[in-house]
Short mmCIF file of C-alpha atoms in Angstrom, two decimals:
data_model
loop_
_atom_site.label_atom_id
_atom_site.label_comp_id
_atom_site.label_asym_id
_atom_site.label_seq_id
_atom_site.Cartn_x
_atom_site.Cartn_y
_atom_site.Cartn_z
CA MET A 617 20.14 114.14 185.74
CA THR A 618 19.24 112.70 182.34
CA ARG A 619 22.04 110.11 182.12
CA PRO A 620 21.32 106.65 183.55
CA VAL A 621 25.04 105.76 183.53
CA ILE A 622 27.93 107.64 185.08
CA LEU A 623 31.36 106.10 185.56
CA GLY A 624 34.36 107.87 187.02
CA ASN A 625 37.35 107.88 189.34
CA GLY A 626 37.84 111.63 189.85
CA VAL A 627 40.19 111.94 186.88
CA LEU A 628 38.27 110.33 184.01
CA THR A 629 34.47 110.56 184.00
CA LEU A 630 32.03 109.28 181.35
CA LEU A 631 28.25 109.40 181.04
CA ALA A 632 25.97 107.37 178.77
CA ASP A 633 22.39 108.09 177.72
CA GLN A 634 19.31 105.86 177.87
CA LYS A 635 20.38 104.03 174.68
CA TYR A 636 23.91 103.46 175.97
CA THR A 637 25.64 105.99 173.77
CA PHE A 638 28.40 107.72 175.73
CA ARG A 639 27.77 111.47 175.44
CA GLU A 640 30.16 113.03 177.93
CA LEU A 641 33.81 112.46 178.73
CA TYR A 642 35.70 114.67 181.19
CA TYR A 643 39.44 114.56 181.76
CA PRO A 644 41.22 115.43 184.00
CA VAL A 645 38.44 117.32 185.80
CA SER A 646 34.98 118.26 184.60
CA MET A 647 35.80 121.52 182.83
CA ASP A 648 35.32 120.60 179.15
CA ASN A 649 33.26 117.78 177.70
CA HIS A 650 35.65 116.21 175.18
CA LEU A 651 33.10 113.83 173.64
CA HIS A 652 30.28 114.29 171.18
CA ALA A 653 29.34 110.59 170.93
CA PHE A 654 30.84 107.13 171.44
CA ARG A 655 28.49 104.97 169.38
CA THR A 656 28.09 101.19 169.08
CA GLY A 657 26.69 99.49 165.97
CA ILE A 658 25.90 95.94 164.78
CA TRP A 659 26.08 94.55 161.24
CA SER A 660 25.03 91.09 160.06
CA GLY A 661 24.07 89.69 156.68
CA GLY A 662 23.90 93.09 155.02
CA ASN A 663 21.79 94.66 157.79
CA PHE A 664 23.05 97.35 160.16
CA ALA A 665 21.70 99.09 163.25
CA TRP A 666 23.08 101.48 165.83
CA CYS A 667 22.38 100.47 169.39
CA HIS A 668 20.55 103.74 169.93
CA ASP A 669 17.94 102.50 167.42
CA LEU A 670 17.46 99.14 169.18
CA ASP A 671 15.82 98.00 172.40
CA VAL A 672 18.54 97.95 175.03
CA GLU A 673 18.55 97.15 178.74
CA VAL A 674 20.77 99.45 180.75
CA GLY A 675 21.66 99.15 184.41
CA TYR A 676 24.39 98.58 186.99
CA ASP A 677 25.72 95.57 188.80
CA GLN A 678 26.59 95.76 192.49
CA SER A 679 29.47 98.21 191.96
CA LEU A 680 30.36 101.16 189.75
CA THR A 681 30.08 98.96 186.66
CA SER A 682 27.39 99.56 184.07
CA VAL A 683 25.70 96.81 182.08
CA CYS A 684 23.98 96.90 178.69
CA LEU A 685 22.15 93.96 177.07
CA ILE A 686 21.17 93.80 173.40
CA ASN A 687 19.42 91.07 171.42
CA SER A 688 19.37 91.75 167.70
CA PHE A 689 20.21 90.10 164.36
CA GLY A 690 20.14 86.73 166.08
CA ALA A 691 22.92 87.75 168.45
CA SER A 692 23.02 88.29 172.19
CA ILE A 693 25.48 91.02 173.16
CA SER A 694 26.34 92.39 176.57
CA PHE A 695 28.64 95.20 177.64
CA LYS A 696 30.13 95.65 181.10
CA ASP A 697 31.93 98.96 181.53
CA THR A 698 33.91 100.48 184.34
CA VAL A 699 36.51 103.20 184.79
CA ASP A 700 39.58 101.81 186.51
CA PHE A 701 39.61 103.07 190.09
CA ALA A 702 43.29 104.08 189.92
CA TYR A 703 44.01 105.08 186.30
CA PRO A 704 42.20 107.11 183.61
CA VAL A 705 41.06 104.10 181.59
CA LEU A 706 37.58 103.03 180.54
CA LEU A 707 37.47 99.22 180.47
CA ARG A 708 34.75 97.58 178.36
CA ARG A 709 34.05 93.85 178.44
CA VAL A 710 32.05 92.61 175.43
CA ASP A 711 30.31 89.21 175.40
CA VAL A 712 28.82 87.99 172.14
CA THR A 713 26.82 84.86 171.37
CA THR A 714 25.62 84.54 167.79
CA LYS A 715 24.43 81.90 165.31
CA LYS A 716 25.85 83.77 162.34
CA ALA A 717 28.71 86.18 161.76
CA VAL A 718 28.23 89.66 163.15
CA ARG A 719 30.41 92.74 163.12
CA LEU A 720 30.50 95.16 166.03
CA PHE A 721 31.40 98.77 165.35
CA PHE A 722 32.66 101.34 167.83
CA ALA A 723 32.68 104.92 166.54
CA LEU A 724 34.49 107.72 168.37
CA ASP A 725 33.39 111.31 167.75
CA PHE A 726 35.40 113.72 169.89
CA HIS A 727 35.13 117.46 170.45
CA ILE A 728 38.39 117.72 172.35
CA SER A 729 38.47 120.71 174.74
CA GLY A 730 34.82 121.34 173.88
CA HIS A 731 35.23 121.93 170.13
CA ASP A 732 36.31 119.92 167.09
CA GLU A 733 38.69 122.33 165.39
CA GLY A 734 42.30 121.16 165.14
CA ASP A 735 41.74 117.57 166.30
CA THR A 736 43.76 114.66 164.93
CA ALA A 737 42.63 111.04 164.60
CA LEU A 738 45.13 108.38 163.59
CA TYR A 739 45.83 104.67 163.57
CA ASP A 740 49.00 103.87 165.52
CA PRO A 741 50.57 100.54 164.43
CA PHE A 742 52.98 100.56 167.38
CA THR A 743 50.18 100.37 169.95
CA ARG A 744 47.61 98.77 167.60
CA SER A 745 45.19 101.52 168.49
CA ILE A 746 43.22 104.52 167.33
CA ILE A 747 44.38 107.79 168.90
CA HIS A 748 42.59 111.15 169.05
CA TYR A 749 44.52 114.15 170.33
CA LYS A 750 44.75 117.91 170.55
CA GLU A 751 47.42 119.73 172.54
CA ASP A 752 47.59 118.06 175.98
CA ARG A 753 44.47 115.90 175.67
CA TRP A 754 45.11 112.42 174.23
CA PHE A 755 42.70 109.47 173.98
CA LEU A 756 43.71 105.97 172.88
CA LEU A 757 41.29 103.18 171.93
CA SER A 758 42.62 99.63 171.80
CA SER A 759 41.56 96.02 172.35
CA ASP A 760 42.78 92.52 173.23
CA LEU A 761 41.09 91.32 170.01
CA PRO A 762 42.65 92.64 166.78
CA PHE A 763 40.54 95.18 164.87
CA PHE A 764 38.77 93.61 161.92
CA GLN A 765 38.80 97.00 160.17
CA PHE A 766 39.33 100.64 161.14
CA ALA A 767 39.08 104.11 159.63
CA THR A 768 39.63 107.75 160.46
CA GLY A 769 37.96 110.54 158.53
CA TYR A 770 36.24 113.90 158.41
CA LYS A 771 32.91 115.03 159.82
CA GLU A 772 30.56 118.00 160.01
CA SER A 773 32.32 119.82 157.17
CA ARG A 774 32.45 119.78 153.37
CA GLY A 775 29.15 117.91 153.34
CA LEU A 776 30.64 114.92 155.19
CA GLN A 777 28.65 113.40 158.04
CA GLY A 778 31.50 111.40 159.53
CA THR A 779 33.29 108.07 159.55
CA TRP A 780 30.50 106.72 161.75
CA LYS A 781 28.26 106.85 158.68
CA ASP A 782 30.68 104.58 156.80
CA CYS A 783 30.01 101.84 159.37
CA GLU A 784 26.50 101.34 158.05
CA ASP A 785 27.55 99.30 154.99
CA GLY A 786 29.58 96.95 157.19
CA GLU A 787 32.94 98.08 155.77
CA LEU A 788 35.59 100.58 156.89
CA SER A 789 38.07 102.23 154.55
CA GLY A 790 41.32 101.76 156.48
CA ASN A 791 42.19 105.47 156.21
CA ARG A 792 44.99 105.96 158.74
CA ILE A 793 44.95 109.65 159.65
CA ALA A 794 42.82 112.78 159.46
CA GLN A 795 43.05 116.26 160.98
CA GLY A 796 40.56 119.04 161.65
CA ALA A 797 36.97 118.03 162.43
CA VAL A 798 37.50 114.27 162.57
CA ASP A 799 36.16 111.00 163.91
CA SER A 800 37.08 107.33 163.77
CA ALA A 801 35.64 103.82 163.89
CA VAL A 802 36.84 100.28 164.48
CA SER A 803 35.11 96.95 163.91
CA PHE A 804 35.32 93.37 165.17
CA GLU A 805 34.01 90.27 163.43
CA ILE A 806 32.52 87.51 165.59
CA GLU A 807 31.59 84.07 164.25
CA ASN A 808 30.04 82.18 167.19
CA GLU A 809 30.94 83.16 170.74
CA SER A 810 33.51 85.61 171.96
CA THR A 811 34.49 87.60 175.02
CA PHE A 812 36.90 90.45 174.46
CA HIS A 813 37.81 93.82 175.92
CA ILE A 814 38.28 97.26 174.52
CA TRP A 815 39.65 100.16 176.48
CA LEU A 816 39.93 103.92 176.18
CA ALA A 817 42.92 105.50 177.92
CA ALA A 818 43.33 109.23 178.59
CA GLY A 819 46.59 111.13 179.04
CA GLU A 820 48.45 114.37 178.42
CA ASP A 821 50.73 113.14 175.63
CA TYR A 822 51.60 110.15 173.49
CA ALA A 823 54.02 108.68 176.02
CA LYS A 824 51.40 108.65 178.77
CA VAL A 825 48.62 106.97 176.77
CA LYS A 826 51.12 104.45 175.37
CA LYS A 827 52.27 103.63 178.89
CA LEU A 828 48.66 103.12 179.99
CA ASN A 829 47.97 100.94 176.97
CA ASP A 830 51.03 98.80 177.76
CA TYR A 831 49.88 98.56 181.38
CA VAL A 832 46.41 97.30 180.43
CA ARG A 833 47.86 94.73 178.02
CA THR A 834 50.37 93.49 180.60
CA LYS A 835 48.05 93.34 183.60
CA LEU A 836 45.11 92.12 181.46
CA PRO A 837 41.89 94.13 181.18
CA SER A 838 39.83 91.36 182.82
CA VAL A 839 42.04 91.53 185.92
CA LEU A 840 41.88 95.32 186.08
CA ARG A 841 38.11 95.32 185.62
CA GLN A 842 37.67 92.80 188.45
CA ARG A 843 40.04 94.83 190.64
CA SER A 844 37.92 97.97 190.18
CA ASP A 845 34.77 95.96 190.83
CA ASN A 846 36.23 94.73 194.12
CA TYR A 847 37.33 98.24 195.05
CA TRP A 848 33.81 99.71 194.72
CA LYS A 849 32.21 96.80 196.54
CA ALA A 850 34.66 97.37 199.39
CA TRP A 851 33.95 101.11 199.28
CA LEU A 852 30.22 100.44 199.60
CA SER A 853 30.79 98.18 202.62
CA VAL A 854 31.57 101.30 204.69
CA ALA A 855 27.98 102.53 204.35
CA ASP A 856 25.72 101.89 207.32
CA THR A 857 22.53 100.85 205.51
CA GLU A 858 20.93 98.79 208.29
CA ASP A 859 18.27 101.38 209.06
CA TYR A 860 17.38 101.80 205.39
CA ALA A 861 16.80 98.16 204.40
CA PRO A 862 13.76 98.77 202.12
CA PHE A 863 15.81 101.30 200.12
CA GLU A 864 19.24 99.70 200.28
CA GLU A 865 19.66 99.28 196.52
CA GLN A 866 18.66 102.89 195.78
CA LEU A 867 20.90 104.11 198.59
CA ARG A 868 23.94 102.23 197.29
CA ARG A 869 23.32 103.47 193.77
CA SER A 870 23.03 107.07 195.03
CA LEU A 871 26.31 106.75 196.91
CA LEU A 872 28.08 105.47 193.80
CA ILE A 873 26.64 108.32 191.71
CA LEU A 874 27.93 110.83 194.26
CA ALA A 875 31.35 109.19 194.29
CA ALA A 876 31.54 109.24 190.48
CA HIS A 877 30.86 112.99 190.49
CA VAL A 878 33.59 113.95 192.97
CA GLN A 879 36.63 115.23 191.06
CA LYS A 880 40.28 114.63 191.92
CA ASN A 881 40.54 118.13 193.42
CA SER A 882 37.43 117.40 195.58
CA ALA A 883 35.12 119.61 193.51
CA LEU A 884 31.57 118.23 193.41
CA PRO A 885 29.65 119.52 190.35
CA ALA A 886 25.88 119.45 190.47
CA SER A 887 25.46 117.42 187.27
CA LEU A 888 27.67 116.47 184.34
CA ASP A 889 25.17 115.77 181.56
CA THR A 890 25.04 118.32 178.74
CA ASP A 891 21.44 117.98 177.53
CA ILE A 892 20.58 121.44 178.85
CA MET A 893 23.03 122.91 176.31
CA ARG A 894 20.39 122.42 173.62
CA PHE A 895 18.18 125.19 174.96
CA ASN A 896 20.21 127.09 177.56
CA ARG A 897 23.77 127.13 176.11
CA ASP A 898 25.09 126.33 179.56
CA THR A 899 25.16 123.32 181.86
CA TYR A 900 24.92 122.37 185.54
CA ASN A 901 28.61 121.47 185.52
CA TYR A 902 29.32 123.87 188.36
CA VAL A 903 29.91 123.58 192.09
CA TRP A 904 27.10 125.13 194.12
CA GLY A 905 28.01 125.55 197.80
CA ARG A 906 24.47 124.62 198.79
CA ASP A 907 24.28 121.45 196.69
CA ALA A 908 27.80 120.34 197.62
CA ALA A 909 26.96 120.79 201.32
CA TYR A 910 23.85 118.61 200.96
CA CYS A 911 25.93 115.90 199.33
CA ALA A 912 28.66 116.18 201.97
CA LEU A 913 26.02 115.81 204.69
CA ALA A 914 24.65 112.66 203.04
CA LEU A 915 28.16 111.19 202.72
CA SER A 916 28.94 111.97 206.36
CA THR A 917 25.69 110.32 207.46
CA MET A 918 26.69 107.16 205.59
CA GLY A 919 30.19 107.10 207.12
CA TYR A 920 32.28 108.70 204.35
CA ILE A 921 33.78 111.38 206.56
CA ASP A 922 36.99 111.84 204.58
CA MET A 923 35.15 112.43 201.31
CA SER A 924 32.81 114.87 203.02
CA ARG A 925 35.75 116.73 204.56
CA SER A 926 37.48 117.00 201.19
CA ILE A 927 34.40 118.65 199.64
CA PHE A 928 34.41 121.33 202.34
CA SER A 929 38.18 121.72 201.86
CA PHE A 930 37.51 122.65 198.22
CA LEU A 931 34.89 125.24 199.28
CA LEU A 932 36.81 126.79 202.20
CA PRO A 933 39.30 128.92 200.17
CA LEU A 934 36.41 130.24 198.07
CA ILE A 935 34.70 132.01 200.98
CA MET A 936 34.71 135.75 200.26
CA TYR A 937 35.62 138.48 202.71
CA GLU A 938 31.94 139.09 203.46
CA GLY A 939 31.74 135.51 204.74
CA GLY A 940 29.70 134.03 201.89
CA LEU A 941 30.17 132.10 198.65
CA PHE A 942 29.48 133.14 195.11
CA GLN A 943 26.45 131.44 193.55
CA LYS A 944 28.46 128.73 191.80
CA TYR A 945 32.01 127.89 190.74
CA THR A 946 33.75 126.01 187.97
CA THR A 947 35.46 122.82 189.10
CA ASP A 948 38.81 124.63 189.17
CA GLY A 949 37.44 127.16 191.66
CA ARG A 950 36.65 130.14 189.40
CA TRP A 951 33.40 132.07 189.44
CA GLY A 952 30.78 130.38 187.30
CA SER A 953 28.14 132.02 185.13
CA THR A 954 25.19 133.53 186.98
CA TRP A 955 21.77 135.05 186.40
CA HIS A 956 21.46 136.90 189.73
CA PRO A 957 21.63 140.72 189.61
CA TRP A 958 24.12 142.38 191.93
CA GLU A 959 21.70 144.79 193.54
#
């Protein structure tokens, strides 16, 4: 796969590229990619840069938490991201050390349900958040540090590039709502040192994302992030890695990548990145019986019998009367696209 970062809990799954721009977001299972880009930018002293134009270090810690380090404009910035193991919430810890004032920008560009027609982006003063929604897909972005500025606006139509472009002068307009093809951005101003959290919650309606937002604020994002970190470390402790000592780090990383791919209904898609869309107009976001069986075998070998059994439980009802499986399936169990002739 072409994404060095994948985070997920079976309900909410996100992938980031080599420059730490999140490119894919799936909720509640990996049918539609709802995200075009979740960008991060830095402004200081009249200069601006997107993280995808800077040198960044991307990796993982010892659990299903990704880490990004950036040194630019005289500031040292680190991100630690995880998806809560129990709830559909992306938790982002941001650490900043700087000798002069910097502004951090986070720009959300959704294609909810795989397209950007009929989306709404708004600022909600009751939850102190930015919300994007369409029908039964809602996404709420909030923080334990008040937004310095925010904006919603229009993109990819009427000659407008998007609100993300407005970040580049260091100022946001404060526009509170937009509908159609829309995006949004928020900023934070840091003077010296700061540690804060932002989070992105997913739900089926306003009440659900508000409830999740209230939960994160009450329980504290730092506590929830540590809880998820502990969960994945405990999950990894099941693996019998004694015979694979020279490759233990790669083995643990592979197990976490497999776990992040498994969906809540036990579907195991081959790959969730969408880069192939550029030249093939299709993806590998399908369940192949062959590939899923290989993964189940690997999980069984490492001691994850229940997860392996659940993968086969997803495949079992799909067996056709001739005793075989179709080439590939969508993650809700329907026939996927194919290139094989039927004779």
